[in-house]
Amino acid sequence: MGRFVARRLLQMIPVFLGTTALIFFMVHVLPGDPVAAMWGDKAADPAQLAAKRHQLGLDQPLLQQYVTYMGHLLTGDFGTTMGQRKVIDVISAAMPVTVRLTLMAFGVEVVFGVLIGLFAGLRRGKAFDKGTLVITLLLISIPVPVLGFLFQTVFADQLKLVTPTVQDSMNFGQLLLPAVVLGSLSLAYVARLTRTSIVENVRADYMRTAVAKGLPRRRVIGTHLLRNSMIPVITFLGTDLGALMGGAIVTESIFNVKGVGNAMYHAINQSDGATVSGFVAVLVLVFLAASLIVDLLYAVLDPRIRYA
Amino acid sequence: MTTVMEKKTETGRLVPGTPLLEVRDLHVEFKTRDGIAKAVNGVNYSVAAGETLAVLGESGSGKSVTAQTIMGILDMPPGRVASGEILFRGQDMLKMSGEERRQIRGQKIAMIFQDALSSLNPVLSVGYQLGEMFRVHRGASRKEAKAKAIELMDRVRIPAAAQRVGDYPHQFSGGMRQRIMIAMALALEPDLIIADEPTTALDVTVQAQVMDLLAELQAEYHMGLILITHDLGVVADVADKIAVMYAGRIVETAPVHQLYANPAHPYTKGLLRSIPRLDQKGEELYAIKGLPPNLLKVPAGCAFNPRCDAATDLCRTETPALHQVMDKDGAELAGRRSACHLWKETLHG
């Protein structure tokens, strides 16, 4: 187990370097000159531009820039934005909002996805099951922006339950609607995955044994059925946690949430390499950590899997 | 040894000879897309405490369905008990509430399944699965349950039980897994154990060990045992009496040695002839011609008539009753019955 964790942590290094390099170079080839953009519509003096480039290190070869950037990153220095703010400040302002939004969406997805999937699986072929299959398919088919506007129209404009956009990005109540929109696609996947897994396992021989042991139904389902059925669901949830943080970009822009998505959107518009790379670096780390935790959890859930 | 090994109190004992379990005219059907499959058509049998009944039959003969119905673990739907009674200590279990039946399962009647690997939960340790019996039914703490689990594993002779109690089913060999199933069935000292092909999935050498262990524990706890099998070899040493099933019906019952020596039904005769024997080396192995009937369309008359060499017109039209079998002098042979119009010719001819 220890060796497995060590190996996985070592594997993170090339993945981390690869993803950050990719983003760094991709930002570089974006159209538009970020330095010229600082002067806005005014024509800038070429000497001033050159001086600014030199100050930002943009006159050096790209590879050199990347190495310098990574060197700073290792010491915890994320660099500065084009607007001369510290990137770390931008990240620490945006991150808590997105983490909050993501965790709320994740909670909605886990609780409702698993519950709906469980009941649908146990009532296979009945009305609830069929309804679940149809509605989840619908959710999977609708693009997130459409769903977002739909929710805004129904809950904000028609029912007047909430404001259409988020005023205070740290307010749990206001984040609820975006969280539901963000989590809805994954919720549909989780419900379907859980249902299928339950249907497969409910007829397993060990379930028959559990009943033959005279265990109460709640225990047969809660301990014997769910433990086995959750294995594929947990795998999905692990990778989905990272996907949710990335997916928040669209949802955040629909609901005007001042999170990572919002900040990244502006940074990309300004060809602000340091900011984009900084966010990606953090997101990659979150994603890698989540998948490591899931793999470890997987071994706890399924003892047949052994890590060496 | 402590409580698990203690003998039952006298109040828990039955008067000798009274059946512990009695199945009366049981009919079980399955609803399928093509119609109603009659899996069990009027089965009668009984088991007394300390007695072993072997139920013998091919796949699809209804032997497992009968057992699952007794246990209350039949999938319903598509299964349905059409009629009949299952008396446990004189009380009809089919009339009991779900909760009353649950209290019987595991505590009074326990079951051992064929494939121990798939029958044990793959993600829970064997100690947990054994201890669960005590935690759920006896309110034991985790610690007590674990101690009981180790004791049980010792009892079924699993080496180094204390070290292996936390291991998972896949970490045991087939024979050891089946011992764990036996231990689980024994946990609460039930009155009756139903073993559904307990040795079929095992190596021949391990089969004998597991069977011996089961027989030994049964004698020690004075339990009734219903042994379901298609293997005539397994039955001979351990069973007191045999019920042969065909197409959802019992076709012959007899004390074990009488059945082997002198079968009173052509189907039993065919089964016995089809066992390979060393003195027949080089000869072609006998096989009963044809296939077991489709349960959606059981033949009229005796269900076995299309495969029977001795079948007459009577066999094709009238379903035979389960006749009392008599010896040549007309004296009744105790416990011997045959559902064949021609039982006399089969037995004496």
Short mmCIF file of C-alpha atoms in Angstrom, two decimals, chain A residues 85-271:
data_model
loop_
_atom_site.label_atom_id
_atom_site.label_comp_id
_atom_site.label_asym_id
_atom_site.label_seq_id
_atom_site.Cartn_x
_atom_site.Cartn_y
_atom_site.Cartn_z
CA ARG A 85 -1.89 41.48 -9.22
CA LYS A 86 -0.36 38.45 -7.61
CA VAL A 87 -1.74 35.31 -9.33
CA ILE A 88 -1.90 33.57 -5.98
CA ASP A 89 -4.28 36.26 -4.74
CA VAL A 90 -6.55 35.79 -7.76
CA ILE A 91 -6.53 32.03 -7.20
CA SER A 92 -7.20 32.27 -3.48
CA ALA A 93 -10.09 34.65 -4.14
CA ALA A 94 -11.70 32.46 -6.80
CA MET A 95 -10.90 28.98 -5.53
CA PRO A 96 -13.09 28.95 -2.38
CA VAL A 97 -16.11 29.95 -4.45
CA THR A 98 -15.61 27.17 -7.00
CA VAL A 99 -14.74 24.61 -4.34
CA ARG A 100 -17.92 25.54 -2.52
CA LEU A 101 -19.96 25.33 -5.72
CA THR A 102 -18.35 22.04 -6.71
CA LEU A 103 -18.82 20.42 -3.32
CA MET A 104 -22.47 21.47 -3.26
CA ALA A 105 -22.98 20.01 -6.74
CA PHE A 106 -21.09 16.89 -5.69
CA GLY A 107 -23.27 16.50 -2.62
CA VAL A 108 -26.45 16.85 -4.67
CA GLU A 109 -25.11 14.35 -7.19
CA VAL A 110 -24.07 11.74 -4.62
CA VAL A 111 -27.09 11.91 -2.33
CA PHE A 112 -29.81 12.10 -4.95
CA GLY A 113 -28.01 10.09 -7.64
CA VAL A 114 -27.39 7.12 -5.36
CA LEU A 115 -30.83 7.24 -3.72
CA ILE A 116 -32.69 7.48 -7.03
CA GLY A 117 -30.50 4.76 -8.55
CA LEU A 118 -31.05 2.49 -5.54
CA PHE A 119 -34.84 2.76 -5.60
CA ALA A 120 -34.99 2.45 -9.38
CA GLY A 121 -32.77 -0.64 -9.26
CA LEU A 122 -34.82 -2.28 -6.52
CA ARG A 123 -38.05 -1.53 -8.41
CA ARG A 124 -36.72 -2.61 -11.77
CA GLY A 125 -39.32 -2.41 -14.52
CA LYS A 126 -41.81 -0.50 -12.35
CA ALA A 127 -43.03 3.07 -13.00
CA PHE A 128 -40.35 4.72 -10.82
CA ASP A 129 -37.59 2.87 -12.66
CA LYS A 130 -38.94 3.75 -16.09
CA GLY A 131 -39.44 7.38 -15.07
CA THR A 132 -35.86 7.54 -13.81
CA LEU A 133 -34.50 6.16 -17.05
CA VAL A 134 -36.42 8.67 -19.15
CA ILE A 135 -35.66 11.72 -16.99
CA THR A 136 -31.96 10.91 -16.63
CA LEU A 137 -31.65 10.41 -20.37
CA LEU A 138 -33.29 13.80 -20.84
CA LEU A 139 -30.83 15.42 -18.40
CA ILE A 140 -27.89 13.83 -20.18
CA SER A 141 -29.16 15.11 -23.54
CA ILE A 142 -29.73 18.74 -22.53
CA PRO A 143 -26.63 20.96 -22.80
CA VAL A 144 -25.72 22.70 -19.54
CA PRO A 145 -26.32 26.29 -20.83
CA VAL A 146 -29.87 25.32 -21.91
CA LEU A 147 -30.53 23.72 -18.54
CA GLY A 148 -29.11 26.80 -16.82
CA PHE A 149 -31.40 29.20 -18.67
CA LEU A 150 -34.32 26.85 -18.12
CA PHE A 151 -33.70 26.86 -14.37
CA GLN A 152 -33.28 30.64 -14.36
CA THR A 153 -36.58 31.07 -16.18
CA VAL A 154 -38.53 28.67 -13.98
CA PHE A 155 -37.10 29.33 -10.51
CA ALA A 156 -36.14 33.01 -10.81
CA ASP A 157 -38.44 34.59 -13.40
CA GLN A 158 -41.59 32.51 -12.95
CA LEU A 159 -41.56 31.32 -9.35
CA LYS A 160 -39.45 34.23 -8.02
CA LEU A 161 -37.74 31.87 -5.57
CA VAL A 162 -34.22 33.09 -6.26
CA THR A 163 -32.42 35.84 -8.11
CA PRO A 164 -31.47 34.82 -11.66
CA THR A 165 -27.78 35.47 -11.06
CA VAL A 166 -25.64 35.16 -7.97
CA GLN A 167 -25.01 38.45 -6.13
CA ASP A 168 -22.83 37.13 -3.33
CA SER A 169 -20.61 34.31 -4.57
CA MET A 170 -19.95 32.98 -1.07
CA ASN A 171 -23.64 32.67 -0.12
CA PHE A 172 -24.70 29.03 0.12
CA GLY A 173 -28.35 29.77 -0.58
CA GLN A 174 -27.58 31.70 -3.75
CA LEU A 175 -25.15 29.03 -4.95
CA LEU A 176 -27.78 26.31 -4.63
CA LEU A 177 -29.35 26.83 -8.07
CA PRO A 178 -26.02 26.87 -9.94
CA ALA A 179 -24.92 23.83 -7.92
CA VAL A 180 -28.00 21.88 -8.96
CA VAL A 181 -27.42 22.84 -12.61
CA LEU A 182 -23.74 21.92 -12.36
CA GLY A 183 -24.47 18.59 -10.67
CA SER A 184 -27.48 17.58 -12.75
CA LEU A 185 -25.58 15.89 -15.57
CA SER A 186 -23.44 13.88 -13.17
CA LEU A 187 -26.50 13.16 -11.05
CA ALA A 188 -28.09 11.52 -14.08
CA TYR A 189 -24.98 9.43 -14.69
CA VAL A 190 -24.70 8.42 -11.04
CA ALA A 191 -28.39 7.43 -10.91
CA ARG A 192 -28.06 5.28 -14.02
CA LEU A 193 -24.79 3.72 -12.92
CA THR A 194 -26.16 2.93 -9.46
CA ARG A 195 -29.35 1.49 -10.91
CA THR A 196 -27.49 -0.84 -13.27
CA SER A 197 -25.12 -1.93 -10.54
CA ILE A 198 -28.00 -2.62 -8.13
CA VAL A 199 -29.91 -4.60 -10.77
CA GLU A 200 -26.81 -6.71 -11.43
CA ASN A 201 -26.04 -7.36 -7.78
CA VAL A 202 -29.55 -7.85 -6.40
CA ARG A 203 -29.76 -11.32 -7.96
CA ALA A 204 -26.26 -12.34 -6.90
CA ASP A 205 -25.76 -15.54 -4.95
CA TYR A 206 -24.42 -13.73 -1.91
CA MET A 207 -27.68 -11.77 -1.71
CA ARG A 208 -29.56 -15.06 -1.51
CA THR A 209 -27.18 -16.13 1.26
CA ALA A 210 -27.82 -12.89 3.14
CA VAL A 211 -31.57 -13.51 3.01
CA ALA A 212 -31.08 -17.16 3.99
CA LYS A 213 -29.14 -15.97 7.05
CA GLY A 214 -32.34 -14.35 8.26
CA LEU A 215 -30.94 -10.82 8.09
CA PRO A 216 -33.47 -7.98 8.09
CA ARG A 217 -34.09 -6.42 4.69
CA ARG A 218 -32.46 -3.14 5.66
CA ARG A 219 -29.23 -4.94 6.45
CA VAL A 220 -29.38 -7.10 3.33
CA ILE A 221 -29.62 -3.97 1.20
CA GLY A 222 -27.55 -1.54 3.26
CA THR A 223 -24.60 -3.78 4.02
CA HIS A 224 -24.53 -6.53 1.44
CA LEU A 225 -26.05 -4.95 -1.67
CA LEU A 226 -24.82 -1.35 -1.43
CA ARG A 227 -21.23 -2.21 -0.53
CA ASN A 228 -20.90 -4.20 -3.74
CA SER A 229 -22.93 -1.91 -5.95
CA MET A 230 -21.02 1.26 -5.01
CA ILE A 231 -17.69 0.08 -6.45
CA PRO A 232 -18.25 1.31 -10.05
CA VAL A 233 -20.06 4.42 -8.78
CA ILE A 234 -17.10 5.46 -6.62
CA THR A 235 -14.79 5.20 -9.62
CA PHE A 236 -17.02 7.54 -11.57
CA LEU A 237 -17.37 9.98 -8.66
CA GLY A 238 -13.59 10.27 -8.31
CA THR A 239 -12.95 11.39 -11.85
CA ASP A 240 -16.10 13.46 -11.79
CA LEU A 241 -14.94 15.65 -8.92
CA GLY A 242 -12.24 17.09 -11.18
CA ALA A 243 -14.60 17.30 -14.14
CA LEU A 244 -17.09 19.26 -12.03
CA MET A 245 -14.47 21.91 -11.18
CA GLY A 246 -13.69 22.25 -14.88
CA GLY A 247 -17.36 22.17 -15.85
CA ALA A 248 -18.03 24.98 -13.41
CA ILE A 249 -16.62 27.41 -15.99
CA VAL A 250 -19.81 27.27 -18.05
CA THR A 251 -22.16 27.25 -15.08
CA GLU A 252 -20.29 30.11 -13.40
CA SER A 253 -20.62 32.29 -16.45
CA ILE A 254 -24.37 31.58 -16.72
CA PHE A 255 -25.01 32.52 -13.11
CA ASN A 256 -22.27 35.15 -12.81
CA VAL A 257 -20.45 33.31 -10.05
CA LYS A 258 -17.06 34.86 -9.29
CA GLY A 259 -15.14 31.61 -9.22
CA VAL A 260 -12.34 29.87 -11.06
CA GLY A 261 -14.30 29.70 -14.29
CA ASN A 262 -14.95 33.40 -14.26
CA ALA A 263 -11.30 34.25 -13.53
CA MET A 264 -10.00 31.80 -16.15
CA TYR A 265 -12.34 33.22 -18.76
CA HIS A 266 -10.96 36.71 -18.26
CA ALA A 267 -7.37 35.47 -18.15
CA ILE A 268 -7.76 33.61 -21.44
CA ASN A 269 -9.29 36.70 -23.04
CA GLN A 270 -6.23 38.71 -22.00
CA SER A 271 -3.79 35.97 -23.07
#
